[in-house]
Coordinates of C-alpha atoms and ligand atoms in Angstrom, one line a residue:
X1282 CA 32.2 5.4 -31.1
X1283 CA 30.5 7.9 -28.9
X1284 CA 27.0 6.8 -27.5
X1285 CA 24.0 7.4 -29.4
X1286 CA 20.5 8.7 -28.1
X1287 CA 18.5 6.6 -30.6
X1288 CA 20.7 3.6 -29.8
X1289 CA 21.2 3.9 -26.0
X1290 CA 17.4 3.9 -25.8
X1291 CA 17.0 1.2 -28.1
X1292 CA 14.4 3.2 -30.0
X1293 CA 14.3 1.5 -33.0
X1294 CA 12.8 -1.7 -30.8
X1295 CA 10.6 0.5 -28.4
X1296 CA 9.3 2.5 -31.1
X1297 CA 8.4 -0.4 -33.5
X1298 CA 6.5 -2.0 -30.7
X1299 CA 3.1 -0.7 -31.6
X1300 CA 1.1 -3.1 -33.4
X1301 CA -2.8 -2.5 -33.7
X1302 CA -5.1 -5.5 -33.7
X1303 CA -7.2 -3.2 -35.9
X1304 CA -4.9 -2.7 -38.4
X1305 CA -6.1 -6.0 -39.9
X1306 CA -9.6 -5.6 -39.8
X1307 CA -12.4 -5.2 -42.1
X1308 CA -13.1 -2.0 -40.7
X1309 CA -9.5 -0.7 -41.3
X1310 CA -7.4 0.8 -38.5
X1311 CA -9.3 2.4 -35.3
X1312 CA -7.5 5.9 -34.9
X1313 CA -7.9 5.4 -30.6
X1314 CA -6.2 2.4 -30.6
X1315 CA -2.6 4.2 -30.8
X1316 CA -3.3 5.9 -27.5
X1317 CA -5.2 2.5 -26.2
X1318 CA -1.9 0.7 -27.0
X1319 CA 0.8 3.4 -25.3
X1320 CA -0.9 4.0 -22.2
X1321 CA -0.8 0.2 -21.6
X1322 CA 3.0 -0.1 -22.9
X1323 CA 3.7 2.9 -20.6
X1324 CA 1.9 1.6 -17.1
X1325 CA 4.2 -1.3 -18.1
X1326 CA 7.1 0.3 -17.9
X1327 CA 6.4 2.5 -15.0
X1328 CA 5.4 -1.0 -13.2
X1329 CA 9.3 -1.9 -14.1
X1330 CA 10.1 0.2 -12.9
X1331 CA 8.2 0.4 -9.4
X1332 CA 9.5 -3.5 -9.5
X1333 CA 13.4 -2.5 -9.6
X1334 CA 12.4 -0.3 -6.5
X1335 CA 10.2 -2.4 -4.7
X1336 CA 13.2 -5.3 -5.1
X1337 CA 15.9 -2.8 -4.0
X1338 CA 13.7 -2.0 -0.9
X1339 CA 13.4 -5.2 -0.1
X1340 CA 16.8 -6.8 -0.6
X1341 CA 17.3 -3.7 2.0
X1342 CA 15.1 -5.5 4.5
X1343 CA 16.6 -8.9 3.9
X1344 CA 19.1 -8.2 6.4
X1345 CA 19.1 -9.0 10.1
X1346 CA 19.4 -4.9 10.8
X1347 CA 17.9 -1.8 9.2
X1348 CA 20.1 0.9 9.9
X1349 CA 19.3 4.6 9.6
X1350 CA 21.2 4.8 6.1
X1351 CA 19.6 1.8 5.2
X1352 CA 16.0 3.3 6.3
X1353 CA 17.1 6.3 4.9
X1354 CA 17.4 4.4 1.2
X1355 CA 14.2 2.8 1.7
X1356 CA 12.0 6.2 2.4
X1357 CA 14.1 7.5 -0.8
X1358 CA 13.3 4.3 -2.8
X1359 CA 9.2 4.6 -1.7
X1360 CA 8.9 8.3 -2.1
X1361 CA 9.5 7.5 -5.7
X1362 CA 7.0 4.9 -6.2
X1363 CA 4.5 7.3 -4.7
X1364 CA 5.1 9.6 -7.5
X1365 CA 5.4 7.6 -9.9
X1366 CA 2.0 6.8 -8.8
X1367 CA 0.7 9.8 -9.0
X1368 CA 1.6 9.6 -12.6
X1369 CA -0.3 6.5 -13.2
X1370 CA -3.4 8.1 -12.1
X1371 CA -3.0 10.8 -13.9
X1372 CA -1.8 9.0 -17.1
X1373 CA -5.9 7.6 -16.8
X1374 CA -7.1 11.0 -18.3
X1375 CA -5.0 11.1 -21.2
X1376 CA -7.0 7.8 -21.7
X1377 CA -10.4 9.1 -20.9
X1378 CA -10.1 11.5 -24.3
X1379 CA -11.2 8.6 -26.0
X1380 CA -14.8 7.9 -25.9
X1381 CA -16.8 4.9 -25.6
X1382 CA -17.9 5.3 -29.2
X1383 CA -14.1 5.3 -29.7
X1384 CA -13.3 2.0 -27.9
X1385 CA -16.2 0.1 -29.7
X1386 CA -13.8 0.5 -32.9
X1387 CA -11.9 -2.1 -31.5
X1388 CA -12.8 -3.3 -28.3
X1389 CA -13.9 -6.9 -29.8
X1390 CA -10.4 -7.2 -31.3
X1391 CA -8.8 -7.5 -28.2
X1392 CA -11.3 -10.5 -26.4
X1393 CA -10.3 -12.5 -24.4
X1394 CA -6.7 -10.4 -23.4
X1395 CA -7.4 -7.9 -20.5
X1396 CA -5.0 -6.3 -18.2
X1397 CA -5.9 -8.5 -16.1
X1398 CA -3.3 -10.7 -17.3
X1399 CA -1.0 -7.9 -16.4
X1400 CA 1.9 -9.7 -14.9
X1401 CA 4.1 -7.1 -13.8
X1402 CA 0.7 -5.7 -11.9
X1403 CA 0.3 -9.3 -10.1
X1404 CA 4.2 -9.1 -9.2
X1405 CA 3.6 -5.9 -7.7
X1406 CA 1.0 -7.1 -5.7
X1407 CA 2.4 -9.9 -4.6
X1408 CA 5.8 -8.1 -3.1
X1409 CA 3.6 -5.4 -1.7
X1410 CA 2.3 -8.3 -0.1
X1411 CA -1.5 -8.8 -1.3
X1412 CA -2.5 -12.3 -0.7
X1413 CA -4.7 -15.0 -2.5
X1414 CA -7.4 -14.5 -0.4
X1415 CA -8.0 -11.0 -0.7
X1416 CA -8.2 -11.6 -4.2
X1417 CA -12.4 -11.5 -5.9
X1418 CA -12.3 -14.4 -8.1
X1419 CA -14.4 -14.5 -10.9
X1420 CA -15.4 -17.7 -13.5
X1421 CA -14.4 -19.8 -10.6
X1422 CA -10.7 -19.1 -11.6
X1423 CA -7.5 -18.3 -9.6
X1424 CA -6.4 -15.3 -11.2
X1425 CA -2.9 -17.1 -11.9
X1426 CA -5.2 -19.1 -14.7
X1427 CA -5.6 -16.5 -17.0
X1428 CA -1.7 -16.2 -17.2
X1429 CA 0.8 -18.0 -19.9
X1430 CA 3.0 -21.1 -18.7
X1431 CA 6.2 -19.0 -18.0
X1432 CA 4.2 -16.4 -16.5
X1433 CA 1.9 -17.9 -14.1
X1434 CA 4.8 -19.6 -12.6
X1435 CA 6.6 -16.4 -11.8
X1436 CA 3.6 -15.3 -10.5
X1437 CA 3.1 -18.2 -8.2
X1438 CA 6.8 -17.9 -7.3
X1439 CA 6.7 -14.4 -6.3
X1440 CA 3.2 -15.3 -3.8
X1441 CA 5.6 -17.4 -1.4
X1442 CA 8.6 -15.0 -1.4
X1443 CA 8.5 -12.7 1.7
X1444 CA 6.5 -9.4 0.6
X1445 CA 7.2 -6.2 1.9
X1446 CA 4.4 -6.8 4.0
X1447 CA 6.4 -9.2 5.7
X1448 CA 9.6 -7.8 5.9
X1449 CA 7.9 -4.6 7.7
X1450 CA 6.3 -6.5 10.0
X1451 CA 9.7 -8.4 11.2
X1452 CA 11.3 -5.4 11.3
X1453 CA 8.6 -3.6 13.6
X1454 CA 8.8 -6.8 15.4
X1455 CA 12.9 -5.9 16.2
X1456 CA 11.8 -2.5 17.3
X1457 CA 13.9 -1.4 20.4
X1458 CA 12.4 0.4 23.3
X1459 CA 9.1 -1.4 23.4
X1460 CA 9.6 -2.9 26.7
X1461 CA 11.8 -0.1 28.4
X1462 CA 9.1 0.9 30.3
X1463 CA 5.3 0.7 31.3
X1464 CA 4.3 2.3 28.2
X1465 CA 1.1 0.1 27.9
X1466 CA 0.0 0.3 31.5
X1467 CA 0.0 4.4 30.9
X1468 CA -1.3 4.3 27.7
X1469 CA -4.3 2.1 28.4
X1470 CA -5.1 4.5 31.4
X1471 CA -5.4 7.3 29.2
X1472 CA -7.4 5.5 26.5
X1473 CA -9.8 4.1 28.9
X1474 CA -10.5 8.3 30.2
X1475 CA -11.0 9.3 26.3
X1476 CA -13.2 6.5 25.5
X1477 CA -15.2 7.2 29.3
X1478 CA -15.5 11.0 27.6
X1479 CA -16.5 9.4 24.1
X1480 CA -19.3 6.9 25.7
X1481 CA -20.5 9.6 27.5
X1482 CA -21.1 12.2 24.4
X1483 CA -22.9 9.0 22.6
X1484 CA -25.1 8.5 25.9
X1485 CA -26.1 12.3 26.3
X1486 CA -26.7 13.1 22.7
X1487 CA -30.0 14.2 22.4
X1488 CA -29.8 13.8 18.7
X1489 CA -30.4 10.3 18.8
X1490 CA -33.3 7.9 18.9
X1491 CA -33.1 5.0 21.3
X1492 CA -32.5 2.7 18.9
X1493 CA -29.6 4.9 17.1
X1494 CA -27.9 5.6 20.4
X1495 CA -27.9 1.3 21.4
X1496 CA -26.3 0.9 17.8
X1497 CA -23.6 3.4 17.9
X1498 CA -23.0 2.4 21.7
X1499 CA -22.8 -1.3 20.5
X1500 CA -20.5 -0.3 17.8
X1501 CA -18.5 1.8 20.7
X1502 CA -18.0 -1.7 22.5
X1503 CA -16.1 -3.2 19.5
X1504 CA -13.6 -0.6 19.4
X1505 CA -13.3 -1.0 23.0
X1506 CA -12.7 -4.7 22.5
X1507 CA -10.3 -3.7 19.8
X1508 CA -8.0 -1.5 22.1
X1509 CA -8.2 -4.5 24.6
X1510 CA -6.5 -6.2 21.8
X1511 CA -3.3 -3.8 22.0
X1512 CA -2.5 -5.3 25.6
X1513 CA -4.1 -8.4 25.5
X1514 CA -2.0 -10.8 23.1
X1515 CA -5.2 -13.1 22.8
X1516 CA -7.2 -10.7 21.7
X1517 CA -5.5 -9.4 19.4
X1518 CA -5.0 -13.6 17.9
X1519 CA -8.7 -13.4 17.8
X1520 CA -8.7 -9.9 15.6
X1521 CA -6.1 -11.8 13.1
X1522 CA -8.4 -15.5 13.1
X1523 CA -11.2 -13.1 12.1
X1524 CA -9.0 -11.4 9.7
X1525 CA -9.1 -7.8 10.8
X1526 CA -5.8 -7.9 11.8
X1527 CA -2.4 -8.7 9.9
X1528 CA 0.6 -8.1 11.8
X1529 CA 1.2 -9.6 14.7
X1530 CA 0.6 -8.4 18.1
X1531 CA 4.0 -6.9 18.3
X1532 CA 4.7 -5.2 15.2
X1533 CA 1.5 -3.8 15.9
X1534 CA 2.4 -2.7 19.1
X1535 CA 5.5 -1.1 17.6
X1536 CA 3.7 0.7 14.8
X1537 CA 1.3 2.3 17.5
X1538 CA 4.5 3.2 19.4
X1539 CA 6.4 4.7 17.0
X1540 CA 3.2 7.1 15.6
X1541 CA 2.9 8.4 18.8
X1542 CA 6.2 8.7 20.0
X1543 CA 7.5 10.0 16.0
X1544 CA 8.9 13.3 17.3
X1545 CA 12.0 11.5 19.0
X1546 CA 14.9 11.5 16.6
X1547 CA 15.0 7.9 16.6
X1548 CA 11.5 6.9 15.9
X1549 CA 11.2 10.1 13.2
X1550 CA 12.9 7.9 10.1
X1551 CA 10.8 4.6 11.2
X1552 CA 7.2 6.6 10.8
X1553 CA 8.0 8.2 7.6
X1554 CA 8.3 5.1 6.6
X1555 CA 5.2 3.5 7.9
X1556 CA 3.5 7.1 6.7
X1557 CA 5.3 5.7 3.1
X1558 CA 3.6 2.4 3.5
X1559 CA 0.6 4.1 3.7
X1560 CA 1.1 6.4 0.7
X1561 CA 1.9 3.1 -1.0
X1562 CA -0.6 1.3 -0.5
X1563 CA -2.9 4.2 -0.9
X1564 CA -1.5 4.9 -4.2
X1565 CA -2.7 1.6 -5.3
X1566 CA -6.0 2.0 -3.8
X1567 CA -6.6 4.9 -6.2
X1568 CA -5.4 4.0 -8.7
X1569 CA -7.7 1.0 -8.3
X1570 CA -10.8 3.3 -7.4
X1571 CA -10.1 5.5 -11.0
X1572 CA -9.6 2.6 -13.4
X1573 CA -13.2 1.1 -11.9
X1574 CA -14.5 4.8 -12.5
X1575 CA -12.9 5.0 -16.1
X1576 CA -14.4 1.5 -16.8
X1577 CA -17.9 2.1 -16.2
X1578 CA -17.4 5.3 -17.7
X1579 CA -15.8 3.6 -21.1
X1580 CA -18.2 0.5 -20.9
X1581 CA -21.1 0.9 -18.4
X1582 CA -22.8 -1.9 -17.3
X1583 CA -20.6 -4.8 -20.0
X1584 CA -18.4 -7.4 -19.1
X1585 CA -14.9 -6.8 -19.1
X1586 CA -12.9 -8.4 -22.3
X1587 CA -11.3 -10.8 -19.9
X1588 CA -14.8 -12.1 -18.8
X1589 CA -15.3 -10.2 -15.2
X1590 CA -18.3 -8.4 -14.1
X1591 CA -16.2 -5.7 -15.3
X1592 CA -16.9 -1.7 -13.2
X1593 CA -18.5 -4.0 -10.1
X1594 CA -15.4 -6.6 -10.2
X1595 CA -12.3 -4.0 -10.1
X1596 CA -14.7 -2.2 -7.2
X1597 CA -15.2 -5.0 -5.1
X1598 CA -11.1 -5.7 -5.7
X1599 CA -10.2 -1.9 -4.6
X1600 CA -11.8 -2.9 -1.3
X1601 CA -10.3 -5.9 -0.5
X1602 CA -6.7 -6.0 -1.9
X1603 CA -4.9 -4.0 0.6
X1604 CA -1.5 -5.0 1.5
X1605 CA -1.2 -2.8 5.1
X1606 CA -4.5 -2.7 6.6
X1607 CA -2.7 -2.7 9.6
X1608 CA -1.8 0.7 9.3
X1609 CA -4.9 2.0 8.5
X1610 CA -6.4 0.5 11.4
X1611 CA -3.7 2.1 13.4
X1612 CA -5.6 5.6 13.3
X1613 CA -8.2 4.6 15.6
X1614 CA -5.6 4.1 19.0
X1615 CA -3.8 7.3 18.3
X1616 CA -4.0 9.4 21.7
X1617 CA -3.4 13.1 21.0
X1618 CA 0.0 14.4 22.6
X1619 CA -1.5 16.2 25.6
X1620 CA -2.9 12.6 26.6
X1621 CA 0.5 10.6 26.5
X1622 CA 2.8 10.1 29.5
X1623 CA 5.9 12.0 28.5
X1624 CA 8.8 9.4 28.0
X1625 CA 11.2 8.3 31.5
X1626 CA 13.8 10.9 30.9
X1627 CA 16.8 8.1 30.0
X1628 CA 14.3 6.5 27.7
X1629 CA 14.5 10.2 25.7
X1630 CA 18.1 10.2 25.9
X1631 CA 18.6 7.3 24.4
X1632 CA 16.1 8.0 21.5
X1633 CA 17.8 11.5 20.9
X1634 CA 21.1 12.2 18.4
X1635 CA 24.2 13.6 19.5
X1636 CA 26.2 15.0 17.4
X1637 CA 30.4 14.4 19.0
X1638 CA 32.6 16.0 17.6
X1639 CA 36.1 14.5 17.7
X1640 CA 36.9 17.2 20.3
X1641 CA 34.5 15.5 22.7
X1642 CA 35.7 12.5 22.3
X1643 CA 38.3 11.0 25.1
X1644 CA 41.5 10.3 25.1
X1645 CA 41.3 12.6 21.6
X1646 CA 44.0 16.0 21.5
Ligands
HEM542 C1 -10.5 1.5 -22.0 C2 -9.7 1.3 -21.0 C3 -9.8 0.2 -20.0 C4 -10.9 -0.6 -19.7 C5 -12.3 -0.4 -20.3 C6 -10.5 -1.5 -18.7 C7 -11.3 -2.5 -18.2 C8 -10.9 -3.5 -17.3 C9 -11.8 -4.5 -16.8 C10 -13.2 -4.7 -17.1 C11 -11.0 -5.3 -16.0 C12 -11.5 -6.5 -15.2 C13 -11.0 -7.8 -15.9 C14 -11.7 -8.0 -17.2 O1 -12.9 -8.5 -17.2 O2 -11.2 -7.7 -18.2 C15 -9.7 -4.7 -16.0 C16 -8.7 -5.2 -15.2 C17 -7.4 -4.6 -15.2 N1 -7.0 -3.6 -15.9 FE1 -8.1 -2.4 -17.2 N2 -9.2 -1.3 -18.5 C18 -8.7 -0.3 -19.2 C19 -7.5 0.2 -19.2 C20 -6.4 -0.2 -18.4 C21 -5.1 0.3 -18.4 C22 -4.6 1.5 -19.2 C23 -4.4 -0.4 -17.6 C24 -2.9 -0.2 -17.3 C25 -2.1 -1.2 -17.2 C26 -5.2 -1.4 -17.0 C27 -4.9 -2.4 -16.1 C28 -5.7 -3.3 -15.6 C29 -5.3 -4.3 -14.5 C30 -3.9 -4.3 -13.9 C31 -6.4 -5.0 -14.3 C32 -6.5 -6.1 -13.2 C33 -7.1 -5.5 -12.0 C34 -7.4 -6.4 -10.8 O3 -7.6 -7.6 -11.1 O4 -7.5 -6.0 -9.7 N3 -6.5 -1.3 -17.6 N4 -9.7 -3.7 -16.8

């Protein structure tokens, strides 16, 4: 028998999968609660189907090597979740056409369930590589205890397998090249002129009172402190024990290496997909930032149904449940191009692509 659209789809299940809580009530059925219901079933399945990319990606990185076809598959596979990000932000003013008034029609119905309990959304998390403690708890509950038996286990599972998080930090870690030359030794030379020519704009500024010019030149010894970290492996221990760092000293190293050095063939692949990362994780971000925004909008000042501080919660949690704040730290070390050491010549060859034909090849007719 041929295939079927309704049947390949499954339709008949997906479409009879709409059940409103106010369908039952005094009140009768709350016309808003149809959209209320889809855009949750369809985040869900977009978050499937982020998941079946995220676990591709990282089956990928599993391996002892990432090869350019592999990295190739891996920017393909993250290019998608971006968009598909961008659809889940948008998907939030479809929402928005309901009004507060709206939601009140049911929102009591749906007490004490939240999305919250989303677990797809934790899984997501977790293999991006967001951990416990960047988590705001609220009611002096992990978040794992608002989820059902089965559930809450996966969740808990998915926390101790290796995120992508992880994976990119091992394979920064692997990056060749790092020690081929005195890259550092140049580099810090050239940092320690900019931030000479920085100090002294904060010092001269005539803008400033006394008090604002000690602040900012304070603050300018941090970051000075911070660059000392890129050499200085102790350092940069301290930066992680105070948790501004992730990755380790290395992979941060090789992150830093590969953004400024991304215009050799090579190294091109490996920064789109730390600039993928980014998009990633930026995605998220947003998409955090909007549904705080729509909440206050839709409720104000309430509680959440699932018992948080509700707009004040989800902000505090768009702040802290980053997976690569590495690579948004990364920004402040960038050098621009007319500052860095041009590579040792052999160092260039080796990061460039040749193209050999068979023609070129010995011992070839
Ligand atoms: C009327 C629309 C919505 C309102 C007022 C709302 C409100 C809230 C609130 C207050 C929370 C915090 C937990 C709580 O106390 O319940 C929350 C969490 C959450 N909501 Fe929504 N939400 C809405 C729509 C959505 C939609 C469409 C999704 C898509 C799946 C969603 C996904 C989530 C997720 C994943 C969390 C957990 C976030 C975290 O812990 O970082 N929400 N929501």
């Amino acid at each position: 028998m041929s295939v079927y659209y309704h049947d390949y789809l499954h339709l008949d299940r997906l479409l009879d999968c709409q059940h409103l809580a106010s369908a039952g009530s005094p009140a009768g059925v709350a016309h808003d609660e149809m959209l209320f219901v889809i855009v949750h079933q369809t985040y869900e399945l977009w978050f499937k189907q982020i998941l079946w990319e995220l676990d591709d990606v990282l089956a990928r990185f599993a391996g002892e090597a990432l090869d350019e076809s592999e990295i190739a598959r891996v920017i393909d596979r993250l290019a998608r979740v971006v968009e598909i990000q961008r659809v889940l932000v948008d998907q939030i003013d479809v929402l928005e056409t309901m009004t507060p008034m709206d939601f009140l029609d049911f929102r009591d119905l749906l007490v004490p369930a939240s999305g919250f309990q989303s677990m797809q959304f934790r899984l997501i998390e977790n293999r991006l590589g967001v951990r416990a403690e960047d988590r705001v708890t609220f009611g002096g509950a992990r978040y794992t205890e608002r989820l059902r038996g089965g559930q809450r286990e996966q969740v808990l599972a998915s926390e101790h397998a290796p995120s992508l998080h992880d994976r990119a930090e091992a394979w920064l870690e692997r990056t060749p090249f790092l020690d081929a030359f005195d890259f550092w030794g140049a580099y810090q030379r050239a940092v320690k002129e900019l931030l000479a020519h920085d100090r002294q704009i904060v010092a001269d500024n005539p803008n400033l009172t006394d008090d604002e010019r000690t602040a900012q030149l304070a603050a300018f010894e941090q970051t000075f402190r911070q660059y000392e970290a890129l050499v200085d492996p102790e350092a940069h221990a301290a930066l992680v024990q105070e948790g501004s760092r992730r990755w380790s000293h290395r992979a941060f190293q090789a992150a830093l290496f590969i953004s400024l050095y991304r215009h050799e063939p090579a190294l091109h692949q490996p920064y789109r997909l730390l600039a993928l990362l980014i998009d990633v994780d930026e995605g998220f971000t947003t998409w955090r930032y909007r549904h705080a925004l729509m909440t206050q909008r839709m409720i104000g000042r309430r509680v959440g149904t699932g018992g948080s501080a509700g707009g004040a919660y989800l902000t505090r949690q768009a702040e802290r449940g980053r997976a690569f704040p590495d690579l948004f730290a990364l920004p402040t070390f960038m050098l621009p191009a007319r500052a860095l050491d041009p590579l040792p010549s052999e160092l260039a060859e080796q990061l460039r692509f040749h193209y050999q034909s068979h023609l070129d090849q010995p011992g070839r007719p």
